[in-house]
Short mmCIF file of C-alpha atoms in Angstrom, two decimals:
data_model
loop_
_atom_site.label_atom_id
_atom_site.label_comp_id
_atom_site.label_asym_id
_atom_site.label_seq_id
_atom_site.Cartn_x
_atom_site.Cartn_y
_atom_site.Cartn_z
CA UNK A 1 -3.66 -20.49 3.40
CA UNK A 2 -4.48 -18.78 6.85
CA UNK A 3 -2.42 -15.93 6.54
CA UNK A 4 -3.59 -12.98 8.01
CA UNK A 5 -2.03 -11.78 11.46
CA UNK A 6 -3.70 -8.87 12.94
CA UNK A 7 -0.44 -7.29 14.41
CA UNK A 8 2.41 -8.98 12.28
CA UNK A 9 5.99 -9.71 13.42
CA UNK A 10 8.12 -6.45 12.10
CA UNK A 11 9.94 -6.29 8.61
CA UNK A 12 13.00 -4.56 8.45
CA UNK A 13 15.11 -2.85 5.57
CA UNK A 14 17.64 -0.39 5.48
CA UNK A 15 15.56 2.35 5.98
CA UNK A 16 12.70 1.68 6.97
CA UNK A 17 10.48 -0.79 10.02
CA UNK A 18 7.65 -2.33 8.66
CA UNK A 19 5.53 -2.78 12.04
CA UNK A 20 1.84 -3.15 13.22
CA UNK A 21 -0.32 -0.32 11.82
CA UNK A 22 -1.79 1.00 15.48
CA UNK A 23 -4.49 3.43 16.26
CA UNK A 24 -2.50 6.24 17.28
CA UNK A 25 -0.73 6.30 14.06
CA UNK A 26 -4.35 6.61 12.47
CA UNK A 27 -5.79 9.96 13.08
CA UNK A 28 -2.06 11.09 10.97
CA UNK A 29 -3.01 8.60 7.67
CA UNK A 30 -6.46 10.47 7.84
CA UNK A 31 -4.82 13.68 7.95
CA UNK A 32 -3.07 13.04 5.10
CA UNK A 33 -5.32 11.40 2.91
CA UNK A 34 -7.22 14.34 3.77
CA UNK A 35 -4.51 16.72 1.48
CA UNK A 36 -5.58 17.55 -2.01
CA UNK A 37 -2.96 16.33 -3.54
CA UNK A 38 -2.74 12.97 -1.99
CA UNK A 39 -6.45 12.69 -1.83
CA UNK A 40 -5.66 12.99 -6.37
CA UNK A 41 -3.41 10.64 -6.25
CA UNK A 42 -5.36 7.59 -3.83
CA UNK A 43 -7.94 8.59 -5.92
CA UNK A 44 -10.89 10.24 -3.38
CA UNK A 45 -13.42 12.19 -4.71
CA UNK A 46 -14.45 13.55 -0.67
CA UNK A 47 -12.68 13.81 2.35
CA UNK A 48 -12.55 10.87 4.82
CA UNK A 49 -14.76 11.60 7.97
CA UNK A 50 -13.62 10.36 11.15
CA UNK A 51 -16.28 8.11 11.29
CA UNK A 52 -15.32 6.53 7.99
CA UNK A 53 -11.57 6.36 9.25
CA UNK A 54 -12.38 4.50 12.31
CA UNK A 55 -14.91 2.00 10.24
CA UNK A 56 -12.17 1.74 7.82
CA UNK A 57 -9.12 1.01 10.26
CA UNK A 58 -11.21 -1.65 12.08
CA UNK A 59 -11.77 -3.56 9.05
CA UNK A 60 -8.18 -3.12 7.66
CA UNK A 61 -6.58 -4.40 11.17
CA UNK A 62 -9.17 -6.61 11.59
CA UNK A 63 -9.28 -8.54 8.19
CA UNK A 64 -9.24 -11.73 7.30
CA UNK A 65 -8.07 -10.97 4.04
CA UNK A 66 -5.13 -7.93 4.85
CA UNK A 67 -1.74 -7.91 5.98
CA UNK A 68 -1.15 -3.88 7.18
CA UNK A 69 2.56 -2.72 8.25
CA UNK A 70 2.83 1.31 8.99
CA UNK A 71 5.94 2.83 7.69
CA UNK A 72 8.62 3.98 10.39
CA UNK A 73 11.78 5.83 8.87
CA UNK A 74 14.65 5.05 11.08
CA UNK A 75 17.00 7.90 10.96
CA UNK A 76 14.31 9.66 12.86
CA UNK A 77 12.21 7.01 14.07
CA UNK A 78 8.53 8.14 13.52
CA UNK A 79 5.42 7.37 11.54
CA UNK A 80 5.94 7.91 7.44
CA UNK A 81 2.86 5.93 5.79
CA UNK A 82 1.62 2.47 5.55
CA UNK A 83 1.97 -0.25 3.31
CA UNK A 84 -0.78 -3.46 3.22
CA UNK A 85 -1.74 -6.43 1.12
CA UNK A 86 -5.57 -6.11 0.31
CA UNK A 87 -8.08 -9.03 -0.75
CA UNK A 88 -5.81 -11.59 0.06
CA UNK A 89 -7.40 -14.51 -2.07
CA UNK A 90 -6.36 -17.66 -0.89
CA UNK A 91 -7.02 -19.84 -3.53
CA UNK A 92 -5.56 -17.80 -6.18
CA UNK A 93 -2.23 -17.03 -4.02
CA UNK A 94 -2.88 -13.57 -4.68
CA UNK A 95 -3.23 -9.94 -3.46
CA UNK A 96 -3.37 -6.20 -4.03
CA UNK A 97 -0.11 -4.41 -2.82
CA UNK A 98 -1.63 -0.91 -1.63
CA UNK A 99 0.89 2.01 -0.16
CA UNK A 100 0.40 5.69 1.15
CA UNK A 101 3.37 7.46 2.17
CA UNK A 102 1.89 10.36 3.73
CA UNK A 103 5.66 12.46 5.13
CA UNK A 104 6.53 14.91 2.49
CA UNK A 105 9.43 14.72 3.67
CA UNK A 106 10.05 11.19 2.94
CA UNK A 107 8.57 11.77 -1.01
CA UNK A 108 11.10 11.04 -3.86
CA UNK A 109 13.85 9.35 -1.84
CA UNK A 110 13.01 5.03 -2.31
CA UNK A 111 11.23 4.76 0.75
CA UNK A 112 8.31 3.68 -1.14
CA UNK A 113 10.33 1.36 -3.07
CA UNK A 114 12.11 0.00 -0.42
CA UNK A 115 8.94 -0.77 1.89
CA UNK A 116 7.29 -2.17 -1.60
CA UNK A 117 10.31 -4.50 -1.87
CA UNK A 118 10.16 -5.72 1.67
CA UNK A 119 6.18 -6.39 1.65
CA UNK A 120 6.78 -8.27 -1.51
CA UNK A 121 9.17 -10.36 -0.32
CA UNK A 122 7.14 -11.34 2.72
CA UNK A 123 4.14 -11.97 0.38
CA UNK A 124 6.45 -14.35 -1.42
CA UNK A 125 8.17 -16.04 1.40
CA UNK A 126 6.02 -15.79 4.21
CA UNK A 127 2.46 -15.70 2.90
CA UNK A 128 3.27 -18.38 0.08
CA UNK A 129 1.21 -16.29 -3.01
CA UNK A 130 2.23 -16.13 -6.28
CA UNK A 131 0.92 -13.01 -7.40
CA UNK A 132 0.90 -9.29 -5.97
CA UNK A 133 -0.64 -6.90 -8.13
CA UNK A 134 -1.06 -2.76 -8.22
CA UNK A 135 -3.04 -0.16 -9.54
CA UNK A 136 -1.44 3.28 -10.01
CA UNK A 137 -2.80 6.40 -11.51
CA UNK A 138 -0.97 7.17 -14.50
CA UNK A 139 -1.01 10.57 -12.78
CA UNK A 140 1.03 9.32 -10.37
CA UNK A 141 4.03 8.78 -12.11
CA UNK A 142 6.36 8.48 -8.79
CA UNK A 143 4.64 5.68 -7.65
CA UNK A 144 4.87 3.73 -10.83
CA UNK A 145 8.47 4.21 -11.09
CA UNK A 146 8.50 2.66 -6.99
CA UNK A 147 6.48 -0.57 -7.82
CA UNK A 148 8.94 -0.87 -10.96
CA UNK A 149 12.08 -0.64 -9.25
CA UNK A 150 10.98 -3.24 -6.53
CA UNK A 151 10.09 -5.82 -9.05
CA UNK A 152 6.67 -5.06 -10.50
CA UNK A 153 6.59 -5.11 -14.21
CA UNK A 154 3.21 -3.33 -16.15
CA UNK A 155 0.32 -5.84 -16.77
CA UNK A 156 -1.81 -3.61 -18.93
CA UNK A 157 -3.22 -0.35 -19.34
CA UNK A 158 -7.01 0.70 -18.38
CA UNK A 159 -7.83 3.60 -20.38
CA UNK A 160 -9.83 6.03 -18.70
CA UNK A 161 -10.84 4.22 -15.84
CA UNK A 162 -11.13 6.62 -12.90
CA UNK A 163 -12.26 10.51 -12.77
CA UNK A 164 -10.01 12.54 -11.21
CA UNK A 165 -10.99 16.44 -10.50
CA UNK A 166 -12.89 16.86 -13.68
CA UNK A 167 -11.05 14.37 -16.29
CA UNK A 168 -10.36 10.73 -17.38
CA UNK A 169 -7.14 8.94 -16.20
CA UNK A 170 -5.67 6.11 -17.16
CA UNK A 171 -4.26 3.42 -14.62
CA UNK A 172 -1.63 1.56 -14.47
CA UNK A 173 -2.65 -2.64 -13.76
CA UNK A 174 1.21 -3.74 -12.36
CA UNK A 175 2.11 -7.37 -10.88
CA UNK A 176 4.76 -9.22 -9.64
CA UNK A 177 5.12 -13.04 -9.98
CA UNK A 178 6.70 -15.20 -7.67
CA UNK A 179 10.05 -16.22 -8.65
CA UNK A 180 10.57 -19.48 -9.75
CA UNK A 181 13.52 -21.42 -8.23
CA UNK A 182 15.36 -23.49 -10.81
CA UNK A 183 16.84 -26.73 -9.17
#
């Protein structure tokens, strides 16, 4: 499975473009994941430096094993977040389903769902795996509830498995399989 394609042809949903993650929409993820809040929820202990952002976006675009889209709301076309498929593992026909939607403004209304729905779907059809898996914060109850409406149904359960400002959380292991077509 040779799957990865550094600038990938664009999905598109109702709301939202799926297209090519570039640099100049970079510098605006780091400033994001750079909030408290969202920093709790991705689950980062420090602030990203700009060093470690540029290290970081060269290896994500650059990947063997990572499919990256950023997020572009079309009512007003601009730059929401960014959705990707991590450690693509070819012989398993698997991969982690990773999202940031960093626009406020954009929180609470199915974008995430919708630009879950739409990676899935190209994981499925385009990408041939079988598997796309999640891990959520149980903190982070609004993403959970976007990975379940696109299809995702909970795996398990990790009790106390990351520190988060001063406390044990628990995270959320969620997957989606493949469907199955029945001749």
């Amino acid at each position: 499975m040779s799957v990865v394609n550094p600038n990938p042809n664009p999905l598109h949903g109702d709301r939202l473009l799926l297209r090519g993650f570039e640099r100049e929409d970079a510098e605006l993820y780091r400033a994001w994941v750079n909030e408290p809040e969202i920093m709790d929820l991705v689950d980062r202990a420090l602030p990203v430096t700009r060093l470690e952002h540029d290290r970081w976006y060269e290896a994500l675009v650059t990947g063997r094993s990572n499919v990256v889209f950023a997020l572009e709301a079309l009512d007003r076309p601009r730059f929401v977040g960014v959705v990707w498929l991590a450690d693509l593992e070819p012989r398993h026909r698997r991969a982690e389903l990773r999202i940031v939607i960093g626009d406020r403004a954009c929180w609470g209304k199915g974008y995430g769902r919708e630009a879950i729905a739409l990676l899935l779907r190209h994981a499925f059809e385009a990408l041939n795996l079988h598997k796309v898996y999640a891990y959520v914060l149980a903190t982070n109850p609004r993403a959970a509830k976007a990975f379940l409406a696109a299809g995702f149904a909970e795996e398990a359960v990790l009790k106390e498995d990351r520190f988060v400002r001063g406390r044990y959380v628990d995270v959320l292991r969620l997957a989606a399989l493949r469907p199955t077509r029945v001749p």
